[in-house]
Rosetta silent file (secondary structure, phi, psi, omega in degrees, C-alpha in Angstrom):
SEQUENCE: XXXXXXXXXXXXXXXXXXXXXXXXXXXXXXXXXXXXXXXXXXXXXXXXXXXXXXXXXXXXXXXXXXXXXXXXXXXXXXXXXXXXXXXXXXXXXXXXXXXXXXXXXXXXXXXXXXXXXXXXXXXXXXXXXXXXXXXXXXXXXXXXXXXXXXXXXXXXXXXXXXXXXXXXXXXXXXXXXXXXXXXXXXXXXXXX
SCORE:     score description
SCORE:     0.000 S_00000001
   1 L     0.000  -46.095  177.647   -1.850   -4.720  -21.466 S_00000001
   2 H   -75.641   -6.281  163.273   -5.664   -4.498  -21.000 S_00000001
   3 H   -80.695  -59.375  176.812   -5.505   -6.732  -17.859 S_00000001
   4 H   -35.069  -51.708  173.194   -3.153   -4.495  -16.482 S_00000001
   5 H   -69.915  -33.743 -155.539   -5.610   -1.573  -17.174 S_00000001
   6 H   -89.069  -39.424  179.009   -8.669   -3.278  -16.353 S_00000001
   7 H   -55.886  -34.109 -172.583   -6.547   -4.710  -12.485 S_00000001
   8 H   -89.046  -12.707 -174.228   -5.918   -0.870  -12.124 S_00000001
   9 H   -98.496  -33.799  161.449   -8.840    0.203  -12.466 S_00000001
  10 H   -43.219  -82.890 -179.624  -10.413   -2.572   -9.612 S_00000001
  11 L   -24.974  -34.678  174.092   -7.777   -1.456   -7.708 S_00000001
  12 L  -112.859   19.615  162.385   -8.862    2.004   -7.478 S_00000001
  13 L   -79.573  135.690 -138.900  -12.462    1.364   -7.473 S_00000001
  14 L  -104.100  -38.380 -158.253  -13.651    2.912   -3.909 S_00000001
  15 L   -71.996  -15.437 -158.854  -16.654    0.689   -4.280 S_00000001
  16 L  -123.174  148.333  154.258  -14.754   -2.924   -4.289 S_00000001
  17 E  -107.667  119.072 -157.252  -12.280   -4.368   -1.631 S_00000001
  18 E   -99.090  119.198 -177.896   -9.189   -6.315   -3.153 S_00000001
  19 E  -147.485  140.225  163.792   -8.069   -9.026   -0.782 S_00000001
  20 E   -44.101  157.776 -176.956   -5.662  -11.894   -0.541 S_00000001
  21 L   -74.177 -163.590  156.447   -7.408  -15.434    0.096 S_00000001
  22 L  -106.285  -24.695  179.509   -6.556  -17.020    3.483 S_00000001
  23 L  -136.244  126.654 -174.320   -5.533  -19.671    1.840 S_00000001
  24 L   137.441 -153.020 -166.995   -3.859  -19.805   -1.997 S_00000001
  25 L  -133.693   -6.134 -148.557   -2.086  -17.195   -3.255 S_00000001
  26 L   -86.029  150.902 -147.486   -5.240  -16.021   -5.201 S_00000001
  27 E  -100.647  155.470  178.253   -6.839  -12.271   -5.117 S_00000001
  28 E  -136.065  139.013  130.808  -10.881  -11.864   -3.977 S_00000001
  29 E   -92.766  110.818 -166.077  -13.365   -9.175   -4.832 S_00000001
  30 E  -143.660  139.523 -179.058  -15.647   -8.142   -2.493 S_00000001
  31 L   -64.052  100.142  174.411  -18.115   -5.057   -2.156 S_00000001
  32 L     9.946  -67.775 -173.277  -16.940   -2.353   -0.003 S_00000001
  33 L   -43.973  -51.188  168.138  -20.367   -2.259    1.629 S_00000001
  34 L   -60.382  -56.909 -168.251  -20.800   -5.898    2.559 S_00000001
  35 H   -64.027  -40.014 -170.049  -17.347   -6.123    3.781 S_00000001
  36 H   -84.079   -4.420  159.605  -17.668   -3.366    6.085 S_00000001
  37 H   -82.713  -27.509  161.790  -21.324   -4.638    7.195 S_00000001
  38 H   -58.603  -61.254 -159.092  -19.584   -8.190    7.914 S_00000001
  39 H   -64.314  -50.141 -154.659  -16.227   -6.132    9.932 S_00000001
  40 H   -95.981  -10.905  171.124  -19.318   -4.046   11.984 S_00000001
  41 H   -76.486   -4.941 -136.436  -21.428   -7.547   12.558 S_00000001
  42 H  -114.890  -28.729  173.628  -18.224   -8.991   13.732 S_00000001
  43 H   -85.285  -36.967  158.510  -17.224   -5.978   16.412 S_00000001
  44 L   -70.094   16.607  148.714  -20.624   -5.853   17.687 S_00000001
  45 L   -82.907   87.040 -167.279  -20.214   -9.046   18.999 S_00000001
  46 L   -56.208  -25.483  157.355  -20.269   -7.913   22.544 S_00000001
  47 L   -16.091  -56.778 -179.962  -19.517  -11.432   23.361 S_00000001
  48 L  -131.805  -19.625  160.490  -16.326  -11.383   22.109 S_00000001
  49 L   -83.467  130.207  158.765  -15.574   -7.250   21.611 S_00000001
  50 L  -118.062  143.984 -173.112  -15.671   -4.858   23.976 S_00000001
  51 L   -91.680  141.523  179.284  -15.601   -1.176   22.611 S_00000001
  52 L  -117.951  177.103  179.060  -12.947    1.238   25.004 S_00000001
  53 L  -134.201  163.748 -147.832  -12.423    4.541   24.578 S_00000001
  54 H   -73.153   -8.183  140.190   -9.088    5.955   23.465 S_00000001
  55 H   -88.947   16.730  167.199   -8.647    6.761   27.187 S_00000001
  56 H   -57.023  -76.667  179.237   -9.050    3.467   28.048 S_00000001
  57 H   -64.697   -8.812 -166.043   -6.113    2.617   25.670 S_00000001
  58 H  -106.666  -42.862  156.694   -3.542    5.596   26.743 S_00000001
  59 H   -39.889  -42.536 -174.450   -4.310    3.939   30.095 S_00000001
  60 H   -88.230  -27.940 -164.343   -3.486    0.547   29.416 S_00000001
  61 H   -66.231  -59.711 -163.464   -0.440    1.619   27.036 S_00000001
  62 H   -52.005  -24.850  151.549    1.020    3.856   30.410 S_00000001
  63 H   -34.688  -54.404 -173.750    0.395    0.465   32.346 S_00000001
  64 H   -90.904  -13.450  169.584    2.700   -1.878   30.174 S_00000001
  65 H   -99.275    3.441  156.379    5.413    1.123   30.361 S_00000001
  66 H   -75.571  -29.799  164.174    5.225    1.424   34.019 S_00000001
  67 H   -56.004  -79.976 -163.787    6.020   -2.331   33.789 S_00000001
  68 H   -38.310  -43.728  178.146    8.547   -2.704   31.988 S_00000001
  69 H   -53.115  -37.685 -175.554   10.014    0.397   33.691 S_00000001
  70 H   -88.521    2.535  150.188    9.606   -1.317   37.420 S_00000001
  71 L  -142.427   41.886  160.221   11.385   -4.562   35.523 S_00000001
  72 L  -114.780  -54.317  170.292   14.274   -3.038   34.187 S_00000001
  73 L   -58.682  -30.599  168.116   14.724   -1.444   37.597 S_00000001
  74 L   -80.300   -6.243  173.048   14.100   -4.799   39.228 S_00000001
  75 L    74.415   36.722 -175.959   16.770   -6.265   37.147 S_00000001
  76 L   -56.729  -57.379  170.516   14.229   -8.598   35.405 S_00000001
  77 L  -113.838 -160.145  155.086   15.844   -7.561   32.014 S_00000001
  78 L  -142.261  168.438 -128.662   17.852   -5.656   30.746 S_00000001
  79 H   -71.522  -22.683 -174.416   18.401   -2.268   29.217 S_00000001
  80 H   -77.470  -34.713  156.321   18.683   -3.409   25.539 S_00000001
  81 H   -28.460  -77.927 -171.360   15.419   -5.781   26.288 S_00000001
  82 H   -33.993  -56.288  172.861   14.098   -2.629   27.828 S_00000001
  83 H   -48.641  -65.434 -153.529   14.868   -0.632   24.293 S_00000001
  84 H   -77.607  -21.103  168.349   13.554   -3.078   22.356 S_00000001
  85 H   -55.354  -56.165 -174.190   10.304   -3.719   24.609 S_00000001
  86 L   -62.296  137.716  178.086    9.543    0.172   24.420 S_00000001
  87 L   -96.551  129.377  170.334    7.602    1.838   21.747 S_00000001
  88 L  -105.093  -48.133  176.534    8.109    5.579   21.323 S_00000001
  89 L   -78.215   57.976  174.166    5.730    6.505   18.385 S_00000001
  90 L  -103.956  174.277 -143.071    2.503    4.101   18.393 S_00000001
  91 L  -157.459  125.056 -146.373   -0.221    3.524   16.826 S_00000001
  92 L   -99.011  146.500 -147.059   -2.852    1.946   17.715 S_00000001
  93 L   -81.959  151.628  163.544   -3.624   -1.616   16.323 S_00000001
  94 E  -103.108 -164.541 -178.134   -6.490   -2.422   13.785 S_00000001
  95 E  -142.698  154.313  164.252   -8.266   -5.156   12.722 S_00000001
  96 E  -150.123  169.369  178.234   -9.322   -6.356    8.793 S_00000001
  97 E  -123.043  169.377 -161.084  -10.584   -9.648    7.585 S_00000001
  98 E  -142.166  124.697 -151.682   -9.482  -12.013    4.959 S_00000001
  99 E   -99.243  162.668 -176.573  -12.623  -14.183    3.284 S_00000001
 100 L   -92.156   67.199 -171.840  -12.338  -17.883    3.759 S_00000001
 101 L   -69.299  -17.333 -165.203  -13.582  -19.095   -0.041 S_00000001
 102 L   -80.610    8.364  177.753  -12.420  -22.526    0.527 S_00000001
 103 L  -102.093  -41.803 -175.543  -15.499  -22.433    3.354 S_00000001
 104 L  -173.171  110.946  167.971  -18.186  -20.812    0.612 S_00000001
 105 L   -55.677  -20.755 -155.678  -17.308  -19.321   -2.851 S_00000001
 106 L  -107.882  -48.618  170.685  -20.671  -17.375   -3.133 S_00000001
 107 L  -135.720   72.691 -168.946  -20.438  -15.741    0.800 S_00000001
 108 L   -37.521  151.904  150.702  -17.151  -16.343    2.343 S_00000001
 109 L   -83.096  139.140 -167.876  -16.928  -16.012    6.115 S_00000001
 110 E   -87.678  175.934  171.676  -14.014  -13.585    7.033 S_00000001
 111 E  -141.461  147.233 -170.615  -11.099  -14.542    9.463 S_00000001
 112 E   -88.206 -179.602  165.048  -10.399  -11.259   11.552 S_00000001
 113 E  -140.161  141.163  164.719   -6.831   -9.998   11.692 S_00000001
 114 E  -109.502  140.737 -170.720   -5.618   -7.656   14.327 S_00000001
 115 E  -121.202   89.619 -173.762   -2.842   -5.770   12.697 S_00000001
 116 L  -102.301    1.163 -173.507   -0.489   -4.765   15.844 S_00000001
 117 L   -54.742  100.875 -151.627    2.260   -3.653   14.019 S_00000001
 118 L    84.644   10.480  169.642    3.651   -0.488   15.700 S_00000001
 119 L  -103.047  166.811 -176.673    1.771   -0.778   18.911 S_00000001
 120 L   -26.555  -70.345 -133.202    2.807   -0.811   22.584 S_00000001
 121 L   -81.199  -48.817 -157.026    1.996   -4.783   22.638 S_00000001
 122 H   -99.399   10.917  139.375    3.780   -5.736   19.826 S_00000001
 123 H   -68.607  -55.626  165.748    7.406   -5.886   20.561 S_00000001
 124 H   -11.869  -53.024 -174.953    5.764   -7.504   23.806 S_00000001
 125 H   -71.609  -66.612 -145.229    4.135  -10.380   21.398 S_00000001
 126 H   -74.552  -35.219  154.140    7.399  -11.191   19.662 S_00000001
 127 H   -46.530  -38.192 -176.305    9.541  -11.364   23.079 S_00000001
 128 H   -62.851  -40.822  179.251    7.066  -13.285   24.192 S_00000001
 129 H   -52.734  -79.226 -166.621    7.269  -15.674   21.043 S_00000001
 130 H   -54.062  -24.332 -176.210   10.673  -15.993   20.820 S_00000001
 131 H   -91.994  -45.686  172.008   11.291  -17.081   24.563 S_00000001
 132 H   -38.110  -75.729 -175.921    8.306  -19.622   24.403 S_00000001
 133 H   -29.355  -43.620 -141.167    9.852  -21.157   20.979 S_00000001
 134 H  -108.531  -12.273  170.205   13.082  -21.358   22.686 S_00000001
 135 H   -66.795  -52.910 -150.309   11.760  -22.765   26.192 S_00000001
 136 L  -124.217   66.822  170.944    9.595  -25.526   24.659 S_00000001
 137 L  -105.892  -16.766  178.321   11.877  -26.310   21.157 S_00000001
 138 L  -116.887   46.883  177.965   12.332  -29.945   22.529 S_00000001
 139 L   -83.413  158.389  179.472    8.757  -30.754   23.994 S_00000001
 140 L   -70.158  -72.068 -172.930    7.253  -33.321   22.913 S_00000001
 141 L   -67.437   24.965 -167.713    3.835  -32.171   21.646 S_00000001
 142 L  -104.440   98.160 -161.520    5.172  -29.154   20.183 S_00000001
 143 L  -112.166  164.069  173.355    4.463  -28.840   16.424 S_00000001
 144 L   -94.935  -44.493 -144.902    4.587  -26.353   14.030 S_00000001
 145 L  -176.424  170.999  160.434    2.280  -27.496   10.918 S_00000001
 146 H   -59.699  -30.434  178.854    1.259  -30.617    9.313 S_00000001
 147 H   -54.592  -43.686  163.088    4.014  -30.781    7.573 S_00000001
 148 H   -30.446  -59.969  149.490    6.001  -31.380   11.073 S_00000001
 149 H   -21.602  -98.106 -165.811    3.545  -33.641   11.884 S_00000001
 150 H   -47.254  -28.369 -178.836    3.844  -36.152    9.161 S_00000001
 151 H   -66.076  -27.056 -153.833    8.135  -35.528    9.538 S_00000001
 152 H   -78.620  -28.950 -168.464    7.656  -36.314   13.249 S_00000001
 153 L   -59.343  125.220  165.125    5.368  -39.966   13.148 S_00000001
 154 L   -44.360  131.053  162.738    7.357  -42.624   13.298 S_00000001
 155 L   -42.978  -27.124  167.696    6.798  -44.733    9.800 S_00000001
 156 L   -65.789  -20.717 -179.874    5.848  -47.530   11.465 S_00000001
 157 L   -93.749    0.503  125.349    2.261  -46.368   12.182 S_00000001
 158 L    -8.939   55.859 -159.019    1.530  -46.026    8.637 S_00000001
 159 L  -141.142 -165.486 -168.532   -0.779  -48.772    7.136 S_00000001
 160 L  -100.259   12.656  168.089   -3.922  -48.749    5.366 S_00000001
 161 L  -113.878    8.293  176.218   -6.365  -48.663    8.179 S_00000001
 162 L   -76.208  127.222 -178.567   -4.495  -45.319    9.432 S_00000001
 163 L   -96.703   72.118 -173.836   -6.868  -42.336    9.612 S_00000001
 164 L   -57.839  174.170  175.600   -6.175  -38.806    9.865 S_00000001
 165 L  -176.848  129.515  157.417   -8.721  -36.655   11.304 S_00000001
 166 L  -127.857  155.380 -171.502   -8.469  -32.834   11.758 S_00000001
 167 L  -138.061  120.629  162.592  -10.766  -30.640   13.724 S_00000001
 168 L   -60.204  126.334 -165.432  -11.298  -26.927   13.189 S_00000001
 169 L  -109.483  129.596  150.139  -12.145  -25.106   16.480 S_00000001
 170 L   -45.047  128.566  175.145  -14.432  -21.905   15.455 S_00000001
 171 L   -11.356   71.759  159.089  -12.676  -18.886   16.984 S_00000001
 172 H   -49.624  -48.600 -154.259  -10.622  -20.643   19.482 S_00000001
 173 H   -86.360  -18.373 -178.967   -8.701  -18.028   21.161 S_00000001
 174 H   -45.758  -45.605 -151.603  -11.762  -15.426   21.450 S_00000001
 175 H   -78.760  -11.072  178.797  -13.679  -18.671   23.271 S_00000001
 176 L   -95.350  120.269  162.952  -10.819  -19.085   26.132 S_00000001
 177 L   -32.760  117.211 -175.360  -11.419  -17.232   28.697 S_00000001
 178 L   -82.112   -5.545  163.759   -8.705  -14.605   29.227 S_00000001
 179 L   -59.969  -68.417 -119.186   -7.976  -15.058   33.131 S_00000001
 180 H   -81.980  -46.887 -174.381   -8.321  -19.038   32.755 S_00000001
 181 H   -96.287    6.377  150.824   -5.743  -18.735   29.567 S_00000001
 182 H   -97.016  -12.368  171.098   -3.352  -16.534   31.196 S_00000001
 183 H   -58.471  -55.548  173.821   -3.464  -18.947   34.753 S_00000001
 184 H   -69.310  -39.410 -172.937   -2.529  -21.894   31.627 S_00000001
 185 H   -49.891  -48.509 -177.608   -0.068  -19.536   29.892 S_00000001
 186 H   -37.860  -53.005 -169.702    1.865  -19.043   33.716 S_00000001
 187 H   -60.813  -65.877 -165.631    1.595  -23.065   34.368 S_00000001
 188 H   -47.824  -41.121  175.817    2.622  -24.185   31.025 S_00000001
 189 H   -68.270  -20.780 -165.709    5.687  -21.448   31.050 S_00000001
 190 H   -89.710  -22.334  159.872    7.196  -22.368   34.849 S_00000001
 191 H   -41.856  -37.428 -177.447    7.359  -26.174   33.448 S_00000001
 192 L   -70.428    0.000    0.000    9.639  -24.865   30.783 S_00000001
């Protein structure tokens, strides 16, 4: 009972932010202040951010619905695609982080999240998903997880001089260039 009170009372402390790990199952505390001084060191990376203004976005949104509209009329799709492609109500997506602890217990590093749920783009994402997965379900190099992995290796290469090796890439997709990875997104889809 006094965990319960004492959990409720985190929870509605203004001052703390209660977040899932990235990896575990397990709960983090971290001060309101920091985290939102990490979140503004992490958008003022002009590098990798660029700040728009919200007629920027009402621009880009009337853009992907001029599409779709000029390929529903082109007979690209079709009209229930077209429903489910279209947004009517949206909201424009955010971003939050999630601390790494298994990288440093004392000052995790965050992993960002863009939160797209109920924007223009993200029926867009999941069409997109769903046709890749179903283009490239028997390619060869096309895994899901480790787990996948290990079902896919043949047993035979299994011995005791076998090596695993994995390599983290520091915030791969920010570092690909987005012409250069939509020229490979085209190539890699007209192979399928």
């Amino acid at each position: 009972r006094e965990e319960i009170v004492l959990l409720k009372e985190l929870r509605d402390d203004k001052s703390l932010r209660v977040m899932k790990l990235d990896k575990g199952g397990s709960v983090v505390f971290m001060d309101s202040i920091i985290y939102e001084g990490k979140i503004m060191e992490l958008l003022n990376d002009y590098s990798k951010y660029t700040r728009v203004s919200v007629n920027e976005i009402n621009i880009a949104y009337k853009i992907i619905v001029l599409c779709l509209n000029d390929l529903l009329l082109e007979g690209m799709i079709d009209m229930d695609t077209s429903n489910f492609l279209h947004v009517e109500k949206t909201r424009v997506p955010f971003i939050f982080q999630i601390p790494k602890v298994h990288k440093d217990t004392i000052n995790p590093p965050l992993r960002p999240i863009a939160s797209v749920e109920g924007s223009v783009t993200a029926p867009l994402a999941k069409y997109v998903d769903v046709n890749l997965k179903r283009r490239s379900v028997n390619a060869m190099n096309n895994l899901k997880d480790s787990w996948d992995l290990l079902k896919t290796v043949d047993n035979s290469v299994y011995n005791e001089k076998l090596i695993f090796i994995t390599i983290d890439i520091v915030d791969l997709f920010p570092s690909i260039p987005h012409d250069l990875g939509s020229e490979w997104f085209e190539e890699v889809f007209e192979e399928f």
